[in-house]
Structures are given as structure tokens and as C-alpha cells.
């Protein structure tokens, strides 16, 4: 891939972009020229030229590691030591390891760019042949219309026209055909199923609200009980009413006479006091 003659023109532009990326992170000139020349000569299958004396040891160590390993992120440590000395003179406060990470990342990006261009060249012919066949599938699938898919898959026909799909990239077209045909097979090609009609409202608003919230009134609760439980409920309600009425009569008697009502505990205490007198 890096030595292919068909990529010679592209390789030169990629190396130029890589050089600019190394300059952007503040790479010193001796290191910059040495690594770019080393990778360029390795790609062209030539022997490395005589390097600058300041980076001669780094070039020798990198050659022993292999220039192809530099593309994988394996840089000789001597490069970091040379860059660190330059950063001190340039009053660069970054850590030398930070520059090393950035340089390795820029090298990985360059390798990915080479791989992407290679894939585009290899698969370009196949994609052109597939586009012709894929266009027919898109038109046939679109002609079935939204009624050929279930209600939940109508989003597949959100495009305004079939031209909008044909104008997309090949991956989008391929995925749309696969998803739409799968939805059509699921519905069996039948006409779209309409959603069920809404039920008519039955009962008053209060009763509908009670059914939604799960709460029921006293009368509804009485109707849902058994006959025996219903009689017990009515008895408790009646007894409670008697007690309340008795209390009201007692309060009224005290207010009228100033004496407790006959038969209560206060009345018993009052009688005992009169006997003692």
C-alpha cells in the first residue's frame, strides 16, 4: 500500500500534509527533515541519505527499529530527547512526552489517509457497477409506496422523492433498500393496516376520571361489594350517625340547663356530691 506505484502522486500530497502537521505541533527543523526524508525514502525503497549530525544517532536507532514501525507509533526515544533540547531553547513549556504523543497521532492520521485513498481506488469500479443495479432496486421499492410497509416503518418514505434517495451515497441507498424491503416482507405487501378506531366515551366525566385514576366513590364501592358486606357497611354508617346525633343532643342539653345530661359519668359524680351534702 505504501509502495504502490499507482499511489505515487497521492503519496506525495499525503507526505506534504504530514509535514505540515508536524510543523503545526512545533517540531524542530532537524527532526522534521530527518523523519520526513526517512519515511519518504522508505516508501520509495531507497537507502537513507546522510542525516544531519544532530540527528544521526536518532536516524541510526530508527533504522534499527525499522522505518515502517514509525508508522505504527514506534519512535526511537532519541527523537524525544532532541526535541526536548529544542523546546528548552525555544522556551516551550510543554512536556516533551506531549510532543511525542502528538507526533505519533499525526503519523497515524497519515497512515489512515493512505488506507482510505487505497480503498477508494480499489472499490471505485465495483461501486459504479453496483450503482446501476441499485438504482433499479430503489425505483422498484419506491414504487410500492408507503402503503406497502407497516405503520411504524413509514419513516422509510420520509424522502420527498425517489431522486433524493438516488442522490445519496451508495451506502445510504443500499441500507434504504434493505430496510424497506424487509418491512415490505413483514407486512406481506398488504395494504396498510389502519389503527383501531377510538372507543366512544361512556358515562359522565366524573366516572371516566374515576376509571382512569382507579378511584371509586362510596356508592360505586357499595355496589361492588357482596350483599352481606353491603348490609354491614350500611349498619356501620347508621351507627356512626346515631353516635353523632347523641353527642349533639348532649351538648345542647348542657347549653340549655347548665347540667350534664342524665346517665352520663358527669351525672353520676354530681349525684354523689349531692348525697354527701
Coordinates of C-alpha atoms in Angstrom, one line a residue:
X1 CA 0.0 0.0 0.0
X2 CA 2.8 2.5 0.9
X3 CA 5.0 1.3 -2.0
X4 CA 2.3 1.1 -4.7
X5 CA 3.3 2.9 -7.9
X6 CA -0.3 3.9 -8.6
X7 CA -0.4 6.0 -5.4
X8 CA 2.8 7.9 -6.2
X9 CA 1.0 11.2 -6.8
X10 CA -1.3 10.8 -3.8
X11 CA 1.6 9.7 -1.6
X12 CA 3.5 13.0 -2.3
X13 CA 0.4 15.1 -1.2
X14 CA 0.0 12.9 1.9
X15 CA 3.6 13.4 2.9
X16 CA 3.2 17.1 2.4
X17 CA 0.1 17.1 4.7
X18 CA 2.1 15.0 7.3
X19 CA 5.0 17.5 7.2
X20 CA 2.6 20.4 7.8
X21 CA 1.0 18.6 10.7
X22 CA 4.5 18.1 12.3
X23 CA 5.2 21.7 11.8
X24 CA 2.0 22.7 13.5
X25 CA 2.9 20.9 16.7
X26 CA 6.3 22.7 16.9
X27 CA 8.7 20.0 15.6
X28 CA 12.3 21.3 15.3
X29 CA 13.8 21.5 11.8
X30 CA 16.4 18.8 12.2
X31 CA 13.8 16.2 13.5
X32 CA 11.3 17.3 10.9
X33 CA 13.6 16.9 7.9
X34 CA 15.0 13.6 9.2
X35 CA 11.7 11.8 9.8
X36 CA 10.1 13.0 6.6
X37 CA 13.1 12.1 4.5
X38 CA 13.4 8.7 6.3
X39 CA 9.7 7.8 5.6
X40 CA 9.9 9.1 2.0
X41 CA 13.0 7.1 1.2
X42 CA 11.4 4.0 2.8
X43 CA 8.3 4.4 0.7
X44 CA 10.4 4.8 -2.5
X45 CA 12.5 1.8 -1.5
X46 CA 15.7 3.9 -1.4
X47 CA 18.5 3.9 1.2
X48 CA 18.5 6.8 3.7
X49 CA 20.8 9.7 2.8
X50 CA 23.4 11.0 5.2
X51 CA 21.4 12.8 8.0
X52 CA 22.3 15.9 9.9
X53 CA 24.9 15.3 12.6
X54 CA 22.4 16.4 15.3
X55 CA 20.0 13.6 14.5
X56 CA 22.5 11.0 13.2
X57 CA 22.1 8.8 16.3
X58 CA 18.3 9.0 16.1
X59 CA 18.3 8.0 12.4
X60 CA 20.5 5.1 13.2
X61 CA 18.3 3.9 16.1
X62 CA 15.1 4.3 14.0
X63 CA 16.7 2.4 11.1
X64 CA 17.4 -0.5 13.5
X65 CA 13.8 -0.4 14.7
X66 CA 12.5 -0.1 11.1
X67 CA 11.0 2.9 9.4
X68 CA 7.8 1.0 8.9
X69 CA 7.5 0.8 12.7
X70 CA 7.4 4.6 12.9
X71 CA 4.1 4.4 11.0
X72 CA 2.8 2.1 13.8
X73 CA 3.8 4.5 16.6
X74 CA 7.2 3.0 17.5
X75 CA 9.5 6.1 17.5
X76 CA 13.1 5.9 18.8
X77 CA 13.5 7.7 22.2
X78 CA 16.3 9.8 20.7
X79 CA 13.7 11.8 18.8
X80 CA 12.1 13.0 22.1
X81 CA 15.5 13.8 23.6
X82 CA 16.4 16.0 20.6
X83 CA 13.0 17.7 20.6
X84 CA 13.2 18.4 24.4
X85 CA 16.5 20.2 24.0
X86 CA 15.0 22.4 21.2
X87 CA 11.9 23.1 23.4
X88 CA 14.1 24.4 26.2
X89 CA 15.8 26.8 23.8
X90 CA 12.5 27.9 22.4
X91 CA 11.0 28.3 25.9
X92 CA 8.3 25.8 25.1
X93 CA 6.6 24.8 28.4
X94 CA 5.1 21.7 27.1
X95 CA 6.3 18.3 28.3
X96 CA 8.4 16.5 25.7
X97 CA 6.1 13.5 26.0
X98 CA 3.3 15.7 24.9
X99 CA 5.1 16.4 21.6
X100 CA 5.8 12.7 21.2
X101 CA 2.1 11.8 21.5
X102 CA 1.1 14.5 19.0
X103 CA 3.8 13.4 16.5
X104 CA 2.6 9.7 16.7
X105 CA -1.0 10.8 16.3
X106 CA -0.1 12.8 13.2
X107 CA 1.7 9.8 11.8
X108 CA -1.3 7.5 12.4
X109 CA -3.5 10.1 10.7
X110 CA -1.2 10.0 7.7
X111 CA -1.4 6.2 7.5
X112 CA -5.2 6.2 7.7
X113 CA -5.3 8.7 4.9
X114 CA -3.2 6.4 2.7
X115 CA -5.5 3.5 3.6
X116 CA -8.6 5.5 2.7
X117 CA -7.3 6.5 -0.7
X118 CA -6.3 3.0 -1.4
X119 CA -9.8 1.7 -0.6
X120 CA -11.5 4.3 -2.7
X121 CA -9.3 3.4 -5.7
X122 CA -9.9 -0.4 -5.3
X123 CA -13.6 -0.3 -4.8
X124 CA -14.4 2.6 -7.1
X125 CA -15.1 0.3 -10.1
X126 CA -17.2 -2.1 -8.1
X127 CA -19.3 0.8 -6.7
X128 CA -20.0 2.2 -10.2
X129 CA -21.3 -1.2 -11.3
X130 CA -23.4 -1.6 -8.2
X131 CA -25.0 1.8 -8.5
X132 CA -26.6 0.9 -11.8
X133 CA -28.2 -2.2 -10.3
X134 CA -29.0 -0.4 -7.1
X135 CA -30.9 2.4 -8.9
X136 CA -33.4 -0.1 -10.3
X137 CA -34.0 -1.6 -6.9
X138 CA -34.5 1.8 -5.4
X139 CA -37.1 2.8 -8.0
X140 CA -39.0 -0.6 -7.7
X141 CA -39.1 -0.3 -3.9
X142 CA -40.2 3.3 -4.0
X143 CA -43.0 2.5 -6.5
X144 CA -44.7 0.2 -3.9
X145 CA -45.4 3.3 -1.8
X146 CA -45.9 3.8 1.9
X147 CA -48.9 1.5 2.0
X148 CA -46.6 -1.5 1.4
X149 CA -45.0 -1.2 4.9
X150 CA -46.4 -1.3 8.4
X151 CA -47.4 2.0 10.1
X152 CA -44.2 2.0 12.3
X153 CA -42.0 1.9 9.2
X154 CA -43.5 4.7 7.2
X155 CA -40.5 6.8 8.2
X156 CA -38.6 5.0 5.4
X157 CA -40.7 7.1 2.9
X158 CA -39.8 10.4 4.6
X159 CA -37.9 11.4 1.4
X160 CA -39.7 13.9 -0.8
X161 CA -39.0 11.9 -4.0
X162 CA -37.0 9.0 -5.3
X163 CA -34.4 11.4 -6.7
X164 CA -33.4 12.3 -3.2
X165 CA -32.6 8.7 -2.5
X166 CA -30.7 8.3 -5.7
X167 CA -28.7 11.4 -4.9
X168 CA -27.4 9.9 -1.7
X169 CA -24.2 7.9 -1.4
X170 CA -24.1 4.2 -2.2
X171 CA -24.1 3.1 1.5
X172 CA -27.3 5.1 2.2
X173 CA -29.1 3.7 -0.9
X174 CA -28.1 0.1 0.0
X175 CA -29.3 0.5 3.5
X176 CA -32.6 2.0 2.5
X177 CA -33.3 -0.8 0.1
X178 CA -32.5 -3.4 2.7
X179 CA -34.7 -1.8 5.4
X180 CA -37.6 -1.0 3.1
X181 CA -37.7 -4.5 1.5
X182 CA -37.5 -6.1 5.0
X183 CA -40.5 -4.0 6.1
X184 CA -42.5 -4.9 3.0
X185 CA -41.8 -8.6 3.5
X186 CA -43.0 -8.2 7.1
X187 CA -46.3 -6.7 6.0
X188 CA -46.7 -9.3 3.2
X189 CA -47.2 -6.5 0.7
X190 CA -50.7 -5.9 2.0
X191 CA -52.4 -2.6 2.2
X192 CA -51.5 -0.6 5.3
X193 CA -53.4 -1.6 8.4
X194 CA -55.4 1.4 9.8
X195 CA -55.1 2.0 13.5
X196 CA -58.2 0.9 15.6
X197 CA -61.0 3.4 15.9
X198 CA -61.4 5.3 19.2
X199 CA -64.0 3.9 21.6
X200 CA -66.9 6.1 22.3
X201 CA -67.0 7.8 25.7
X202 CA -69.3 6.1 28.1
X203 CA -70.5 7.6 31.4
X204 CA -70.0 11.0 32.9
X205 CA -66.7 12.9 33.1
X206 CA -66.5 12.1 36.8
X207 CA -67.0 8.4 36.2
X208 CA -64.4 8.3 33.4
X209 CA -61.9 10.2 35.6
X210 CA -62.5 7.6 38.4
X211 CA -61.9 4.7 36.0
X212 CA -58.6 6.3 34.8
X213 CA -57.2 7.0 38.3
X214 CA -58.6 3.8 39.8
X215 CA -60.5 5.7 42.4
X216 CA -64.3 5.0 43.0
X217 CA -66.9 6.7 45.0
X218 CA -68.8 5.4 48.1
X219 CA -71.8 4.5 46.0
X220 CA -69.7 2.6 43.5
X221 CA -67.8 0.8 46.3
X222 CA -71.1 -0.3 47.8
X223 CA -72.3 -1.6 44.5
X224 CA -69.1 -3.7 44.1
X225 CA -69.5 -5.4 47.5
X226 CA -71.4 -8.5 48.2
X227 CA -74.9 -8.2 49.7
X228 CA -73.7 -9.2 53.2
X229 CA -70.8 -6.7 53.1
X230 CA -73.2 -4.1 51.8
X231 CA -75.5 -4.5 54.8
X232 CA -72.6 -4.4 57.2
X233 CA -71.4 -1.2 55.6
X234 CA -74.8 0.4 55.9
X235 CA -75.1 -0.7 59.5
X236 CA -71.7 1.0 60.4
X237 CA -72.8 4.1 58.6
X238 CA -76.1 4.2 60.6
X239 CA -74.5 3.5 63.9
X240 CA -72.0 6.3 63.4
X241 CA -74.8 8.7 62.6
X242 CA -76.6 7.7 65.9
X243 CA -73.4 8.5 67.9
X244 CA -73.0 11.9 66.3
X245 CA -76.6 12.8 66.9
X246 CA -76.3 11.7 70.6
X247 CA -73.3 13.9 71.1
X248 CA -75.1 16.9 69.6
X249 CA -78.1 16.4 71.9
X250 CA -75.8 16.2 74.9
X251 CA -74.1 19.4 74.0
X252 CA -77.4 21.1 73.5
X253 CA -78.7 19.9 76.9
X254 CA -75.6 21.3 78.7
X255 CA -76.0 24.6 77.0
X256 CA -79.7 24.8 78.0
X257 CA -79.6 23.6 81.6
X258 CA -76.0 24.0 82.6
X259 CA -76.1 20.4 83.9
X260 CA -74.7 17.2 82.4
X261 CA -77.2 15.0 80.5
X262 CA -78.8 12.2 82.6
X263 CA -77.0 8.9 82.6
X264 CA -73.5 10.2 81.8
X265 CA -70.5 9.9 84.1
X266 CA -70.6 13.6 85.0
X267 CA -74.2 13.0 86.2
X268 CA -73.0 10.2 88.5
X269 CA -70.4 12.4 90.0
X270 CA -72.9 15.2 90.6
X271 CA -75.4 12.8 92.3
X272 CA -72.6 11.5 94.7
X273 CA -71.8 15.1 95.6
X274 CA -75.5 15.9 96.5
X275 CA -75.8 12.7 98.7
X276 CA -72.7 13.8 100.7
X277 CA -74.3 17.1 101.4

